[in-house]
mmCIF file of C-alpha atoms in Angstrom:
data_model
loop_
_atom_site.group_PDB
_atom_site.id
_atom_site.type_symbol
_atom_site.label_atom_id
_atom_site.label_comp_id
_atom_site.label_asym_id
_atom_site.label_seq_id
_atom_site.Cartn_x
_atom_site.Cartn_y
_atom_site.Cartn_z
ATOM 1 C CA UNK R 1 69.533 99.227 -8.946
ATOM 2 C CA UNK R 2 69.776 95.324 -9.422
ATOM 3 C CA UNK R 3 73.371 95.671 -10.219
ATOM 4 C CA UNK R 4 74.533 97.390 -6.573
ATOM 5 C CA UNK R 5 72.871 94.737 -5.130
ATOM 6 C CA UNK R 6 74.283 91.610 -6.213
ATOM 7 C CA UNK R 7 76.157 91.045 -2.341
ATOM 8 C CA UNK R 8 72.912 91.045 -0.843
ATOM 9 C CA UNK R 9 71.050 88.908 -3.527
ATOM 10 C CA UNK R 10 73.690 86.419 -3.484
ATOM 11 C CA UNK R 11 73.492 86.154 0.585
ATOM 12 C CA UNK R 12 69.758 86.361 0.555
ATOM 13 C CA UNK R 13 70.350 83.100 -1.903
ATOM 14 C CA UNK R 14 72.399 81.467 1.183
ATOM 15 C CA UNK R 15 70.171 82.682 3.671
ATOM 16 C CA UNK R 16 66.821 81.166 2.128
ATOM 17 C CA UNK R 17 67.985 77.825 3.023
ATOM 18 C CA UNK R 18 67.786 78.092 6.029
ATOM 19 C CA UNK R 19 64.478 78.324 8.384
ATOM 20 C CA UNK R 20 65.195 81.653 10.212
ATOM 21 C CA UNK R 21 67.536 84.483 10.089
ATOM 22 C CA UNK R 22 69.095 82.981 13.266
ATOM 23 C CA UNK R 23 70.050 79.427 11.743
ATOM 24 C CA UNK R 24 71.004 81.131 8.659
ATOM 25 C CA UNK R 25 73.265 83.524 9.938
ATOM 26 C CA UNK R 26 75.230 80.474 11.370
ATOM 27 C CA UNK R 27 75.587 79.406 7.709
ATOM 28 C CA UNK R 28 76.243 82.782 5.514
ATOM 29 C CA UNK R 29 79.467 83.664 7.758
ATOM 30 C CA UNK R 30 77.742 86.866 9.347
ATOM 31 C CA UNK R 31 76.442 88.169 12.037
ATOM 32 C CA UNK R 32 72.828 88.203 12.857
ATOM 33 C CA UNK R 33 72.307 91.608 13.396
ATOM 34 C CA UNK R 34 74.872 92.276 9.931
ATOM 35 C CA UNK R 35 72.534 89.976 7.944
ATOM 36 C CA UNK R 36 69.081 91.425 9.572
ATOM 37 C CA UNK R 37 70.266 95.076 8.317
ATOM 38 C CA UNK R 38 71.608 93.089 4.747
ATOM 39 C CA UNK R 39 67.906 92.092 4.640
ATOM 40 C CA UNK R 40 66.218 95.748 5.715
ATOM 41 C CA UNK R 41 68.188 97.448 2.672
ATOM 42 C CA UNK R 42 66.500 94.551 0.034
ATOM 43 C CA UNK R 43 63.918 95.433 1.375
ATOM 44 C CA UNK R 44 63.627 99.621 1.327
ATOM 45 C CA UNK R 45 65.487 99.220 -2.475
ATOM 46 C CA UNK R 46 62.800 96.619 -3.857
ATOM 47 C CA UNK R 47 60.208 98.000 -1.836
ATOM 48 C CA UNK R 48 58.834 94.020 -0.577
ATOM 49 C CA UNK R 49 58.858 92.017 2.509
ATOM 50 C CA UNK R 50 61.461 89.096 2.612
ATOM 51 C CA UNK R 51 61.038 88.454 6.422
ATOM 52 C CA UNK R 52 57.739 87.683 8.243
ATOM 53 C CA UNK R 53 58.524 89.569 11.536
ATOM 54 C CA UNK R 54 55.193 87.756 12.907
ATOM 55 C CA UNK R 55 57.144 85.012 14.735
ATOM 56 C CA UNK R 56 57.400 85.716 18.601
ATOM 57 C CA UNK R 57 61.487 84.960 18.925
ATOM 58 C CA UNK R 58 62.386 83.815 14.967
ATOM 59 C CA UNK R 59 61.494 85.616 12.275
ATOM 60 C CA UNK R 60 61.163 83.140 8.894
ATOM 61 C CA UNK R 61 61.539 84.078 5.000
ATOM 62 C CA UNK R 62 57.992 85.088 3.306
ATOM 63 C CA UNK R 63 57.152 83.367 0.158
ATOM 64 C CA UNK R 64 58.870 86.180 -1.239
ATOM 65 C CA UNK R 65 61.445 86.128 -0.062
ATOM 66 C CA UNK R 66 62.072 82.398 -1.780
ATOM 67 C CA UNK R 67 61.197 83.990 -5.256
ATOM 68 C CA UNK R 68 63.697 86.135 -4.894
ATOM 69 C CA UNK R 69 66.398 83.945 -4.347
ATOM 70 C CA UNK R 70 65.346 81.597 -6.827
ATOM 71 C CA UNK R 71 65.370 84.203 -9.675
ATOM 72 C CA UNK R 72 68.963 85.265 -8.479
ATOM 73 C CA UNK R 73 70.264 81.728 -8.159
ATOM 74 C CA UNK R 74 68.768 81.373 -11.609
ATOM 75 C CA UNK R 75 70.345 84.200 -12.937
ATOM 76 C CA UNK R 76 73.759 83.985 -11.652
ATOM 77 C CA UNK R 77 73.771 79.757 -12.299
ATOM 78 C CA UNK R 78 73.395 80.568 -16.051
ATOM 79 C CA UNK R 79 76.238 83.566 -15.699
ATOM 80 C CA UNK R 80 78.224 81.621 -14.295
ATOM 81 C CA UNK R 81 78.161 78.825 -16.614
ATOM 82 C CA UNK R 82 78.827 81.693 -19.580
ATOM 83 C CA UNK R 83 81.702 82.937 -18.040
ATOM 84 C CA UNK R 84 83.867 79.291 -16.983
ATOM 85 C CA UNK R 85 82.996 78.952 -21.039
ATOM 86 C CA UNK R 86 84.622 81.748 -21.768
ATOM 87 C CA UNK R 87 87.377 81.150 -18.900
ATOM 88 C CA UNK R 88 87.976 77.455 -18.910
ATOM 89 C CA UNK R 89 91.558 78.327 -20.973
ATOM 90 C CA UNK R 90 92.195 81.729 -19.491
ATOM 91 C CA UNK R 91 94.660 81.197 -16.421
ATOM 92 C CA UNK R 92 94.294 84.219 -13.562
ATOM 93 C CA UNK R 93 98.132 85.977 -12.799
ATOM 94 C CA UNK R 94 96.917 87.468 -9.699
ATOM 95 C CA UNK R 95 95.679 85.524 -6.307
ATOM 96 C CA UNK R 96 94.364 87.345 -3.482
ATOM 97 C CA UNK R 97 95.029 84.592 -0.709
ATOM 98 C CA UNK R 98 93.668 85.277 3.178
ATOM 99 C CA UNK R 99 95.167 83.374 6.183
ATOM 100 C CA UNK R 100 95.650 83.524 10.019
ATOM 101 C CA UNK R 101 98.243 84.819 11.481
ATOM 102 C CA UNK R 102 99.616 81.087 12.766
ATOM 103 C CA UNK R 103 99.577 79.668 9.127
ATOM 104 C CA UNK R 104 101.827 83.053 7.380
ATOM 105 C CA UNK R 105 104.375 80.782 7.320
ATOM 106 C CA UNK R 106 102.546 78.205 5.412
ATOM 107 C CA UNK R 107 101.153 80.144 3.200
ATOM 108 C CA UNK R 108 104.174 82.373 2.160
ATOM 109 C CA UNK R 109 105.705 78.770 1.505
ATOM 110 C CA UNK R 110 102.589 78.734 -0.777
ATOM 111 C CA UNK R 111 102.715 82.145 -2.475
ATOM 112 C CA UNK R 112 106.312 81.699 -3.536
ATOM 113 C CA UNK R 113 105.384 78.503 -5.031
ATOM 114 C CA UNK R 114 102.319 80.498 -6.982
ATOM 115 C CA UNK R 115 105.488 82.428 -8.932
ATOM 116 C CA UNK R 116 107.817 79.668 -9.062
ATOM 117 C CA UNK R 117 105.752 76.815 -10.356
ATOM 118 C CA UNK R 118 101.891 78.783 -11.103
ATOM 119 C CA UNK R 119 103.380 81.607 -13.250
ATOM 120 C CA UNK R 120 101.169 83.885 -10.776
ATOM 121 C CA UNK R 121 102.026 87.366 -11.415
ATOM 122 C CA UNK R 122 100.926 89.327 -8.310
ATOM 123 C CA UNK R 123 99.844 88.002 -5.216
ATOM 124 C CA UNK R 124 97.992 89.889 -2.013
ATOM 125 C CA UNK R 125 98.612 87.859 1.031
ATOM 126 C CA UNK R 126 96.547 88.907 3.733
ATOM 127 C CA UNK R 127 96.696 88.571 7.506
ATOM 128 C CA UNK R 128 93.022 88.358 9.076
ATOM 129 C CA UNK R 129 91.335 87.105 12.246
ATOM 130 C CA UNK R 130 88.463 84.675 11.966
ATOM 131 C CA UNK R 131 85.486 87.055 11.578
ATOM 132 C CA UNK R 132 87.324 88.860 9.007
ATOM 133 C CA UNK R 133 88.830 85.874 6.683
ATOM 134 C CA UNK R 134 85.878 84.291 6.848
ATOM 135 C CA UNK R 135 83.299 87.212 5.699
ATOM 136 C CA UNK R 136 85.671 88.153 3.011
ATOM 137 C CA UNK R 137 86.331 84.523 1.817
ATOM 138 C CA UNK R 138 82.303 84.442 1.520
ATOM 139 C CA UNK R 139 81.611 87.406 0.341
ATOM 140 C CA UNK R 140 84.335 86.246 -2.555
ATOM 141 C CA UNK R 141 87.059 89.027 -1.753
ATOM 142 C CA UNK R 142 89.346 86.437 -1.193
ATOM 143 C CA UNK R 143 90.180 83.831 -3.517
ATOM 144 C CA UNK R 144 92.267 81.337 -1.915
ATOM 145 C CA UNK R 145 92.108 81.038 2.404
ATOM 146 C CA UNK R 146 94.272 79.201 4.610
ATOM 147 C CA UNK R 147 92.610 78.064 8.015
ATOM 148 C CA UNK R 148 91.644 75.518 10.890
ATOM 149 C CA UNK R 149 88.261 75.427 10.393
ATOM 150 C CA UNK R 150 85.669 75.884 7.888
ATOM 151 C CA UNK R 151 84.518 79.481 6.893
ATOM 152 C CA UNK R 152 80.688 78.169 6.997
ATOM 153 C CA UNK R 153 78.867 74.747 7.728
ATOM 154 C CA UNK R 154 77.803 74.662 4.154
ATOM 155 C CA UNK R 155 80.190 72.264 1.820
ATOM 156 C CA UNK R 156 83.024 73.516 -0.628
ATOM 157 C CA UNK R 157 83.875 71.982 -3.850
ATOM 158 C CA UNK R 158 87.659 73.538 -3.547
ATOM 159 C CA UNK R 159 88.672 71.980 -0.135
ATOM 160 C CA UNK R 160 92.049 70.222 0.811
ATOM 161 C CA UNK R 161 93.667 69.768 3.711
ATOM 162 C CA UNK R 162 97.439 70.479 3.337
ATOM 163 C CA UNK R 163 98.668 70.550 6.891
ATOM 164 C CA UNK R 164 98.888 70.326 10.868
ATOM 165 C CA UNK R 165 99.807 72.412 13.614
ATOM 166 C CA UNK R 166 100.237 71.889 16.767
ATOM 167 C CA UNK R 167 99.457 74.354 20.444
ATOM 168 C CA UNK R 168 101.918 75.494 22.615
ATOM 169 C CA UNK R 169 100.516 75.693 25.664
ATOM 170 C CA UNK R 170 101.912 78.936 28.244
ATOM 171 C CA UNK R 171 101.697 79.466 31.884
ATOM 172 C CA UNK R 172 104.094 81.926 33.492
ATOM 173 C CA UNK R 173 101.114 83.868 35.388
ATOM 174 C CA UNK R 174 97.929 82.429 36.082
ATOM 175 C CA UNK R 175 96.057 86.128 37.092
ATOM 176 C CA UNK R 176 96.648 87.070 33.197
ATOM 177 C CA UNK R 177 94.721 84.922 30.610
ATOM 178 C CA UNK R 178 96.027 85.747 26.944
ATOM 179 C CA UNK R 179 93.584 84.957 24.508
ATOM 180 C CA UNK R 180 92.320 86.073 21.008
ATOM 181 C CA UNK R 181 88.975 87.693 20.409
ATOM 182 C CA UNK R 182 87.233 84.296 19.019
ATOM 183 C CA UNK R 183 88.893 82.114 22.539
ATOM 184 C CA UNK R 184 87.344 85.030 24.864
ATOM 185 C CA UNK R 185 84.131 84.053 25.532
ATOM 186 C CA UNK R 186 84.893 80.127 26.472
ATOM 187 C CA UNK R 187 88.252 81.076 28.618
ATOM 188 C CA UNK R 188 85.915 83.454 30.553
ATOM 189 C CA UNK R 189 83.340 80.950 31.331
ATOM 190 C CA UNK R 190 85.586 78.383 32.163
ATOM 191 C CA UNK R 191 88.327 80.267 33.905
ATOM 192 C CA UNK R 192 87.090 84.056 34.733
ATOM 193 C CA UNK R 193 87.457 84.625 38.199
ATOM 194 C CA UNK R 194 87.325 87.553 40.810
ATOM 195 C CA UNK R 195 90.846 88.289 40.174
ATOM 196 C CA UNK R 196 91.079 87.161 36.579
ATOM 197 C CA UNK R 197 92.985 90.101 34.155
ATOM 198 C CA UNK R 198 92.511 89.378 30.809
ATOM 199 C CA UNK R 199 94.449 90.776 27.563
ATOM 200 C CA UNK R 200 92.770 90.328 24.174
ATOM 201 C CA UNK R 201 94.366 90.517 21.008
ATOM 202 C CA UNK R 202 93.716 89.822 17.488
ATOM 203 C CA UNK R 203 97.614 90.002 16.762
ATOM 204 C CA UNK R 204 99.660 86.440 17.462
ATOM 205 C CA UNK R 205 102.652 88.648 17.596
ATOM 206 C CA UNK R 206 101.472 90.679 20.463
ATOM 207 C CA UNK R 207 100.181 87.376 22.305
ATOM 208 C CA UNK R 208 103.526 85.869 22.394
ATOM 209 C CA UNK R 209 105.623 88.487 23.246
ATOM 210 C CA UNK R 210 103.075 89.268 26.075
ATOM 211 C CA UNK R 211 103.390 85.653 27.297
ATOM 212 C CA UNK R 212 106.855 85.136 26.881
ATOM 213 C CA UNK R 213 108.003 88.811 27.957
ATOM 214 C CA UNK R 214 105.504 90.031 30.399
ATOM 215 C CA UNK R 215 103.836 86.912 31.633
ATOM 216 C CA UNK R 216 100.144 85.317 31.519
ATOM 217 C CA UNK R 217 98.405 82.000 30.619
ATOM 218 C CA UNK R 218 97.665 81.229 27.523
ATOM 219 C CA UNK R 219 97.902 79.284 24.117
ATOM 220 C CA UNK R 220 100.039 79.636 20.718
ATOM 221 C CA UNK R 221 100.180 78.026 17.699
ATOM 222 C CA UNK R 222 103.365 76.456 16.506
ATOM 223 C CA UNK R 223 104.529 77.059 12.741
ATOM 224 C CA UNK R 224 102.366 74.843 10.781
ATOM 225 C CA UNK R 225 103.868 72.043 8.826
ATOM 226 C CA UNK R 226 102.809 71.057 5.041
ATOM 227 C CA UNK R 227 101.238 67.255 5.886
ATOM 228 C CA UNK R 228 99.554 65.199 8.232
ATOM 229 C CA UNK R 229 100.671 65.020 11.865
ATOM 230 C CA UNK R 230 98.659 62.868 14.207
ATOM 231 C CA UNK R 231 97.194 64.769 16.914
ATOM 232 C CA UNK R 232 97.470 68.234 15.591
ATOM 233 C CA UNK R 233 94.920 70.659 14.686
ATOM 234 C CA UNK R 234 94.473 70.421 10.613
ATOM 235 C CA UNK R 235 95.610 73.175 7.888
ATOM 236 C CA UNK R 236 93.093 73.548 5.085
ATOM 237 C CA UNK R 237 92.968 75.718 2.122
ATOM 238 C CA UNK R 238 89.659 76.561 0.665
ATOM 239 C CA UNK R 239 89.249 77.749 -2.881
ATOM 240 C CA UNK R 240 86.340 80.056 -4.378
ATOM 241 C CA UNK R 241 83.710 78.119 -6.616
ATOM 242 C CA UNK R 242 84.508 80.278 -9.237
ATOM 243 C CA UNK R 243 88.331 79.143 -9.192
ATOM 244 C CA UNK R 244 89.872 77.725 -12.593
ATOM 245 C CA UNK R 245 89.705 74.215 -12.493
ATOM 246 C CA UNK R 246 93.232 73.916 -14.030
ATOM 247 C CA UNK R 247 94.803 76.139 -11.540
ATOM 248 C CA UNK R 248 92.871 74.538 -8.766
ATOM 249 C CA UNK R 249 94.033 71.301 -10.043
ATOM 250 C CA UNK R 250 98.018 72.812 -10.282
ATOM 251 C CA UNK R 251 96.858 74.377 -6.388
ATOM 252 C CA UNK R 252 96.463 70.893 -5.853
ATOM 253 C CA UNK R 253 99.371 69.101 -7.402
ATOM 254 C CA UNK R 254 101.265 71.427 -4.974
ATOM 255 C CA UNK R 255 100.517 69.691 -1.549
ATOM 256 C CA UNK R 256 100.810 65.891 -3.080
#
C-alpha cells in the first residue's frame, strides 16, 4: 500500500510546513482543491485524519498529520543518502528537460550541448505551460526545467540563471486582447471591458500568428539569449535534488 503512495507522502512532507492547506498549496506547486483530494485519498488508504476540518475558513494539519510526514521525510532522507552512495560515479545518459514555449530555443541550444559535450544519450524535451512544467518539475517527472520564474516559493539547491529575454509588446486591435491562460485573469481586471474579445491560448505559436495575422493586443516573448541583459526578464534552469552532482556541475560549466 505504502509503496503506491509515495507522491502523496512526499507532498504531504511539503505540505506540513506550512499552516493550512491554503498557504501550502501556494508552496507544493498545486492546486488547492488537487492537494485537498491528494490529502482525502491518505486519508481513506491509512484510514487517519491528517486535516482538522474544525477551522471555520482554514483547515490546519492534526498532530498526525506531522507524524506522518516526519516518518516519510525520515525514510526517504536515509534512501536517499543510500542511493547518491551508490550513484555518486554513475553518470545518467538520458535527461528529461521541461521548458516554455518562449525558451525552446534556449533550451534546444542546451540539449544539443547535452550530446555534444555531456555524452547524454537520449533526451525528452518537452513543451509545457506554467501549471504543467511546474507540477511535473515537483512532482520529479522532469529533471531539468527551463523558466522565468520559480516552480515554488520554497528554495532549490540546483538553481542558475543562464539567460534574459525580453517582451515584444503588440497592438494592431485594441477590441482583441491575446493572452495566455496564466496572463488572463490580471489583463481582465485591468483591461476587460464591455466590448473586450479575448483569445486564450496556451500555444506561443498560435498567439503570434493571431497578433501578427489576424490582429489583437497583446505580448510575446523574444528568443531568449544565453546571459545577462539589463532590463529583461531572467532565464533560469532548475535542477532536481536528486541530480548528479558531477553532471550538475558539467550543467553548470555550460553557461560560464
Amino acid at each position: 500500500m505504502i509503496q503506491n503512495l509515495t507522491h502523496e507522502l512526499a507532498v504531504l512532507a511539503k505540505a506540513v510546513q506550512h499552516k493550512n492547506l491554503s498557504a501550502a498549496s501556494v508552496h507544493v506547486g498545486i492546486s488547492q482543491p488537487q492537494l485537498s483530494r491528494l490529502i482525502a485519498k491518505l486519508e481513506s488508504e491509512l484510514n487517519v485524519l491528517l486535516l482538522d476540518r474544525s477551522a471555520r475558513r482554514k483547515s490546519g494539519w492534526t498532530p498526525l498529520a506531522h507524524e506522518l510526514a516526519l516518518a516519510y521525510t525520515k525514510g526517504i532522507g536515509r534512501l536517499t543518502n543510500e542511493i547518491l552512495a551508490v550513484a555518486k560515479d554513475i553518470e545518467s545518459t538520458e535527461l528529461r528537460i521541461g521548458t516554455l514555449e518562449g525558451l525552446s530555443q534556449i533550451a534546444s541550444q542546451f540539449a544539443q550541448q547535452c550530446f555534444e559535450k555531456l555524452e547524454v544519450k537520449t533526451v525528452y524535451l518537452d513543451i509545457l505551460d506554467f501549471k504543467d512544467l511546474d507540477s511535473q518539475f515537483l512532482s520529479g517527472d522532469l529533471d531539468l526545467l527551463f523558466t522565468v520564474r520559480s516552480p515554488s516559493k520554497q528554495k532549490f539547491t540546483h538553481q542558475l540563471e543562464v539567460g534574459y529575454q525580453q517582451m515584444e509588446k503588440v497592438s494592431t486591435d485594441p477590441n482583441i486582447l491575446v493572452c495566455s491562460p496564466s496572463e488572463i485573469s490580471g489583463v481582465e481586471k485591468k483591461q476587460g471591458g464591455k466590448n473586450q474579445r479575448f483569445l486564450i491560448s496556451n500555444s506561443l505559436s498560435i498567439r503570434s500568428n493571431w497578433l501578427h495575422k489576424v490582429g489583437g493586443t497583446g505580448s510575446l516573448p523574444i528568443d531568449a539569449q544565453k546571459g545577462r541583459g539589463k532590463g529583461y526578464y531572467s532565464v533560469y534552469l532548475f535542477g532536481q535534488e536528486m541530480i548528479n552532482p558531477k553532471l550538475w556541475k558539467k550543467i553548470s560549466d555550460l553557461f560560464e
